[in-house]
Coordinates of C-alpha atoms in Angstrom, one line a residue:
M14 CA -24.3 0.4 12.3
R15 CA -21.6 2.8 10.4
T16 CA -19.5 5.8 12.8
P17 CA -20.1 9.3 12.9
E18 CA -17.5 10.3 11.7
F19 CA -17.3 7.6 8.7
E20 CA -21.2 9.1 7.1
A21 CA -19.3 12.6 7.4
Y22 CA -16.6 11.0 5.6
I23 CA -18.4 9.8 2.9
A24 CA -21.3 12.7 2.8
P25 CA -19.1 14.3 -0.3
A26 CA -19.4 11.1 -2.6
R27 CA -23.6 11.0 -1.8
L28 CA -23.8 14.2 -3.9
Y29 CA -23.1 11.9 -7.2
P30 CA -22.8 8.6 -6.4
Q31 CA -24.3 7.0 -9.9
I32 CA -22.4 3.9 -10.7
W33 CA -22.3 4.5 -14.0
R34 CA -19.9 7.5 -12.6
L35 CA -17.7 5.2 -10.8
V36 CA -16.9 3.1 -13.6
L37 CA -15.9 6.3 -15.3
G38 CA -13.6 7.1 -13.1
I39 CA -12.1 3.7 -12.1
A40 CA -11.3 4.5 -16.3
L41 CA -10.1 7.5 -15.5
I42 CA -8.0 6.4 -12.7
L43 CA -6.6 3.1 -15.1
F44 CA -5.8 5.7 -18.0
I45 CA -4.0 8.4 -15.8
Y46 CA -1.9 5.6 -14.2
L47 CA -0.9 3.9 -17.2
G48 CA -0.2 6.9 -19.5
F49 CA 1.8 8.2 -16.4
M50 CA 3.8 4.7 -16.6
G51 CA 3.9 5.2 -20.3
L52 CA 5.9 8.8 -20.0
V53 CA 8.2 7.5 -17.4
F54 CA 9.1 4.5 -19.9
W55 CA 9.0 6.5 -22.6
G56 CA 11.6 8.8 -20.7
G57 CA 13.5 5.4 -19.9
F58 CA 13.8 4.4 -23.4
A59 CA 16.1 8.3 -24.2
Y60 CA 18.0 7.4 -21.2
A61 CA 18.6 4.4 -21.8
T62 CA 18.9 4.5 -25.4
P63 CA 17.0 2.1 -27.8
F64 CA 20.0 -1.0 -27.7
K65 CA 19.2 -1.2 -23.6
F66 CA 16.0 -0.2 -23.2
L67 CA 15.0 -3.6 -23.1
S68 CA 17.3 -4.7 -20.7
W69 CA 16.5 -1.6 -18.6
A70 CA 12.5 -2.2 -18.8
N71 CA 12.6 -5.3 -17.2
A72 CA 15.0 -4.7 -14.7
V73 CA 12.5 -1.7 -13.5
M74 CA 9.2 -4.1 -13.7
T75 CA 11.2 -6.7 -11.8
T76 CA 12.6 -4.5 -9.9
Q77 CA 16.5 -5.5 -10.3
G78 CA 18.4 -3.3 -8.1
A79 CA 18.0 0.1 -6.0
V80 CA 17.7 2.3 -8.7
P81 CA 14.8 0.4 -10.9
T82 CA 13.2 -0.8 -7.5
L83 CA 13.1 2.9 -7.1
I84 CA 12.0 4.0 -10.8
M85 CA 9.0 1.7 -10.5
L86 CA 7.9 3.3 -6.6
F87 CA 8.0 6.6 -8.9
T88 CA 5.5 4.7 -11.5
F89 CA 2.7 5.2 -8.3
T90 CA 2.4 9.0 -9.3
G91 CA 0.1 8.5 -12.3
M92 CA -2.3 5.8 -9.9
A93 CA -2.0 8.5 -7.0
L94 CA -3.0 11.2 -9.4
G95 CA -5.8 9.0 -10.7
P96 CA -8.6 9.7 -7.8
I97 CA -7.1 12.9 -7.5
I98 CA -8.5 13.7 -10.5
A99 CA -11.3 11.6 -10.9
A100 CA -13.0 12.8 -7.8
P101 CA -13.4 16.1 -8.8
A102 CA -14.0 15.1 -12.7
C103 CA -16.8 12.6 -11.9
H104 CA -17.8 13.3 -9.2
M105 CA -18.0 17.0 -8.3
R106 CA -15.8 16.6 -4.9
G107 CA -12.6 18.2 -4.0
P108 CA -9.7 15.8 -4.2
G109 CA -9.0 16.1 -0.3
T110 CA -12.6 14.7 0.3
L111 CA -10.5 11.4 -0.2
F112 CA -8.4 12.5 2.6
G113 CA -10.6 13.4 5.3
P114 CA -10.5 16.3 7.9
L115 CA -6.7 17.1 7.4
A116 CA -6.6 17.1 11.5
T117 CA -7.8 13.8 12.0
T118 CA -5.7 12.5 9.0
M119 CA -2.3 13.6 10.3
R120 CA -3.7 12.3 13.7
G121 CA -4.3 8.9 12.8
F122 CA -1.1 8.4 10.4
T123 CA 1.2 9.7 13.2
T124 CA -0.4 7.1 15.6
A125 CA -0.7 4.1 13.1
V126 CA 3.1 4.9 12.7
I127 CA 4.5 5.2 16.0
I128 CA 2.1 2.1 17.2
V129 CA 3.7 0.0 13.5
L130 CA 7.1 1.4 14.2
L131 CA 7.2 0.1 18.2
V132 CA 5.8 -3.1 17.6
Y133 CA 7.6 -4.3 14.4
A134 CA 10.4 -3.4 15.6
V135 CA 10.2 -5.3 19.0
Y136 CA 9.3 -8.2 17.0
G137 CA 12.6 -7.3 14.3
A138 CA 14.8 -7.2 17.5
V139 CA 13.7 -11.1 18.6
T140 CA 13.9 -12.2 14.9
F141 CA 17.6 -10.8 14.4
Y142 CA 18.4 -12.5 17.2
I143 CA 16.7 -15.9 17.0
E144 CA 17.9 -15.9 13.4
P145 CA 19.7 -13.1 11.9
P146 CA 19.0 -12.3 8.2
L147 CA 21.4 -11.5 5.5
T148 CA 23.3 -8.9 4.6
N149 CA 21.7 -6.7 1.4
L150 CA 22.8 -4.0 0.8
P151 CA 25.8 -2.0 2.0
L152 CA 24.7 0.4 5.1
N153 CA 26.2 3.4 3.6
E154 CA 24.9 2.8 0.1
W155 CA 21.5 1.9 1.8
L156 CA 22.0 5.5 3.9
K157 CA 22.1 6.8 0.3
Y158 CA 19.0 5.7 -1.4
L159 CA 16.8 6.3 1.6
P160 CA 15.9 9.8 1.5
Y161 CA 14.1 9.2 -2.1
A162 CA 13.1 5.2 -0.7
L163 CA 11.1 6.8 1.8
P164 CA 8.3 9.5 0.4
L165 CA 8.2 7.1 -2.9
I166 CA 6.7 4.3 -0.4
L167 CA 5.2 6.9 0.7
I168 CA 3.5 7.9 -2.3
Q169 CA 2.9 4.6 -3.4
T170 CA 1.1 3.5 0.0
S171 CA -0.6 7.1 -0.3
A172 CA -1.9 5.6 -3.9
E173 CA -3.4 2.8 -3.1
E174 CA -5.3 3.6 0.0
L175 CA -6.6 7.0 -2.2
I176 CA -8.0 4.2 -4.8
F177 CA -9.2 1.8 -2.3
R178 CA -9.7 3.1 1.1
G179 CA -10.5 6.5 -0.7
Y180 CA -12.3 6.7 -3.6
L181 CA -13.8 3.4 -4.1
Q182 CA -15.0 2.2 -0.6
Q183 CA -16.1 6.2 -0.1
Q184 CA -18.2 5.6 -3.5
L185 CA -19.5 2.4 -2.6
A186 CA -20.8 3.5 0.5
A187 CA -22.2 6.8 -0.4
R188 CA -24.4 3.7 -2.7
F189 CA -25.0 0.6 -1.1
N190 CA -25.5 -0.2 2.9
S191 CA -24.1 -3.5 2.7
R192 CA -20.2 -3.8 3.9
L193 CA -19.6 -6.5 1.7
I194 CA -19.6 -4.4 -1.1
W195 CA -17.9 -0.7 0.2
M196 CA -15.7 -2.7 2.8
V197 CA -15.2 -6.5 1.4
L198 CA -15.1 -5.9 -2.3
P199 CA -12.6 -3.2 -2.5
S200 CA -10.3 -5.6 0.0
L201 CA -10.7 -8.2 -2.2
L202 CA -10.2 -6.3 -5.4
F203 CA -6.8 -5.4 -3.3
T204 CA -5.6 -8.8 -3.0
S205 CA -6.5 -9.8 -6.2
L206 CA -3.7 -7.2 -7.1
H207 CA -1.1 -9.5 -4.9
Y208 CA -1.7 -12.7 -6.9
D209 CA 1.6 -14.5 -7.5
K210 CA 1.7 -17.2 -8.9
S211 CA 6.0 -18.0 -8.6
L212 CA 4.5 -18.0 -4.5
E213 CA 3.7 -22.1 -5.3
G214 CA 2.6 -23.1 -1.9
N215 CA 2.8 -19.9 0.0
L216 CA 0.3 -18.3 -2.2
W217 CA -3.4 -18.2 -0.1
M218 CA -1.4 -18.3 3.1
V219 CA 0.3 -14.6 1.5
L220 CA -3.5 -13.4 -0.2
V221 CA -4.9 -14.1 3.2
V222 CA -2.6 -11.7 5.0
V223 CA -2.5 -9.0 2.3
F224 CA -6.8 -9.6 3.0
V225 CA -6.2 -8.6 6.5
I226 CA -4.4 -6.0 6.0
A227 CA -6.6 -4.5 3.6
M228 CA -9.6 -5.1 6.0
I229 CA -7.7 -3.7 8.7
A230 CA -7.1 -0.3 6.2
A231 CA -11.1 -0.6 5.9
D232 CA -11.9 -0.8 9.6
L233 CA -9.9 2.4 10.9
T234 CA -11.0 3.8 7.3
E235 CA -14.2 3.5 9.1
K236 CA -13.5 3.9 12.5
T237 CA -11.6 7.5 12.4
G238 CA -13.4 8.8 8.9
S239 CA -10.1 9.2 7.1
L240 CA -7.5 7.6 5.2
G241 CA -4.7 8.8 8.0
A242 CA -4.3 5.3 9.7
A243 CA -5.1 2.9 6.5
I244 CA -1.9 5.1 5.1
G245 CA 0.2 5.0 8.5
L246 CA -0.1 1.9 8.5
H247 CA 0.4 0.6 5.1
F248 CA 3.3 2.8 5.0
T249 CA 5.0 1.6 7.7
N250 CA 4.1 -2.0 7.0
N251 CA 6.5 -1.3 3.7
I252 CA 9.0 0.4 4.9
F253 CA 10.4 -2.5 6.7
A254 CA 9.1 -5.1 3.4
L255 CA 11.1 -3.4 1.5
L256 CA 13.8 -1.3 3.4
I257 CA 14.6 -3.3 6.4
I258 CA 13.9 -6.6 5.4
S259 CA 12.5 -8.5 2.7
V260 CA 11.4 -11.6 1.2
Q261 CA 14.4 -13.0 -1.1
D262 CA 12.8 -13.6 -4.7
T263 CA 10.8 -10.7 -3.7
I264 CA 11.3 -7.0 -4.5
T265 CA 14.8 -6.9 -2.7
G266 CA 16.5 -3.7 -4.3
L267 CA 16.1 -0.8 -1.6
A268 CA 16.5 -3.7 1.1
L269 CA 19.0 -3.6 3.9
F270 CA 19.0 -7.3 5.3
V271 CA 17.3 -10.1 3.2
T272 CA 15.8 -13.1 5.0
P273 CA 17.6 -16.6 4.6
Y274 CA 14.4 -17.9 2.9
S275 CA 13.1 -17.4 -0.4
K276 CA 9.3 -16.7 -1.3
S277 CA 8.5 -20.3 -2.0
D278 CA 9.6 -21.8 1.0
T279 CA 7.0 -23.8 2.6
S280 CA 8.4 -24.5 5.7
T281 CA 10.0 -21.2 7.4
L282 CA 7.9 -18.7 5.3
P283 CA 4.2 -20.1 6.6
V284 CA 5.4 -20.2 10.2
E285 CA 6.2 -16.0 9.7
L286 CA 3.7 -15.4 7.8
G287 CA 1.4 -16.5 10.2
I288 CA 3.4 -14.4 13.1
N289 CA 2.9 -11.2 10.6
L290 CA -1.1 -12.6 11.0
I291 CA -0.9 -12.5 14.8
L292 CA 0.6 -8.9 14.6
L293 CA -1.3 -7.2 12.6
L294 CA -3.9 -8.1 14.4
V295 CA -2.3 -7.3 18.1
V296 CA -1.3 -3.7 15.8
W297 CA -4.7 -3.3 15.0
R298 CA -6.7 -4.0 18.1
I299 CA -3.5 -1.2 19.9
L300 CA -5.0 1.4 17.0
R301 CA -8.8 0.9 17.7
I302 CA -7.5 1.5 21.2
A303 CA -5.5 4.5 21.1
L304 CA -7.2 6.4 18.0
D305 CA -10.8 6.6 21.0
R306 CA -8.2 8.3 23.1

């Protein structure tokens, strides 16, 4: 049984739920995203000059440093614009229907941010005490980038939620009743984008954690009939992962600290991933209780 809130959330998607429209919408999203990324790199070509462009582009693609990481996050603006344009262009519905009711969206977002911040802050304090991380950016430099990083991370996480828990989940749920299709399939697609063979022995554990995050976000979207809680969860999770403490050899350009171990570590990282998985389930349970009130 779907929640009444979710039925109301997918109602606009029922007007034009044809599969060919969904395929066209996905193609349009990809076109807009890649086109926007092309514009960013075209601007970089003009800025860096032809002789330095390749090194500049490589720095952005591999997030080498704070500014390249900010530019990489900025490219997600195109990903966010994709479903916002595809919804009216392919399904004759307003972009606002991707988010759900404004009041519900804002309440879910705020609730998720507060709860995830509190849980992760407690865990982070304990972790810092047991095994202090390594300093990455000086505090004054980190604070300088913070006003740019926060809205860009919000854009990045909102873009992914708009596509996977908004556009895809809505359109598939409007067409199919099976949760395997409208909940699990988008979560698997989201997980596949995080495939990184350089993780070596940790790859499958990382993919499991990503899949759990995706399923939790999908569940919260169904429960509330809006994207607010999913965006709040994803946003706050990425704040900790990108701005507070990052795993070595990952996206560390904006992080205040980095872990003493790298992403290929097979002794400590799997334990940390297991703890993170438990924390996610705790956060999910608390959020479901809080959103019931």
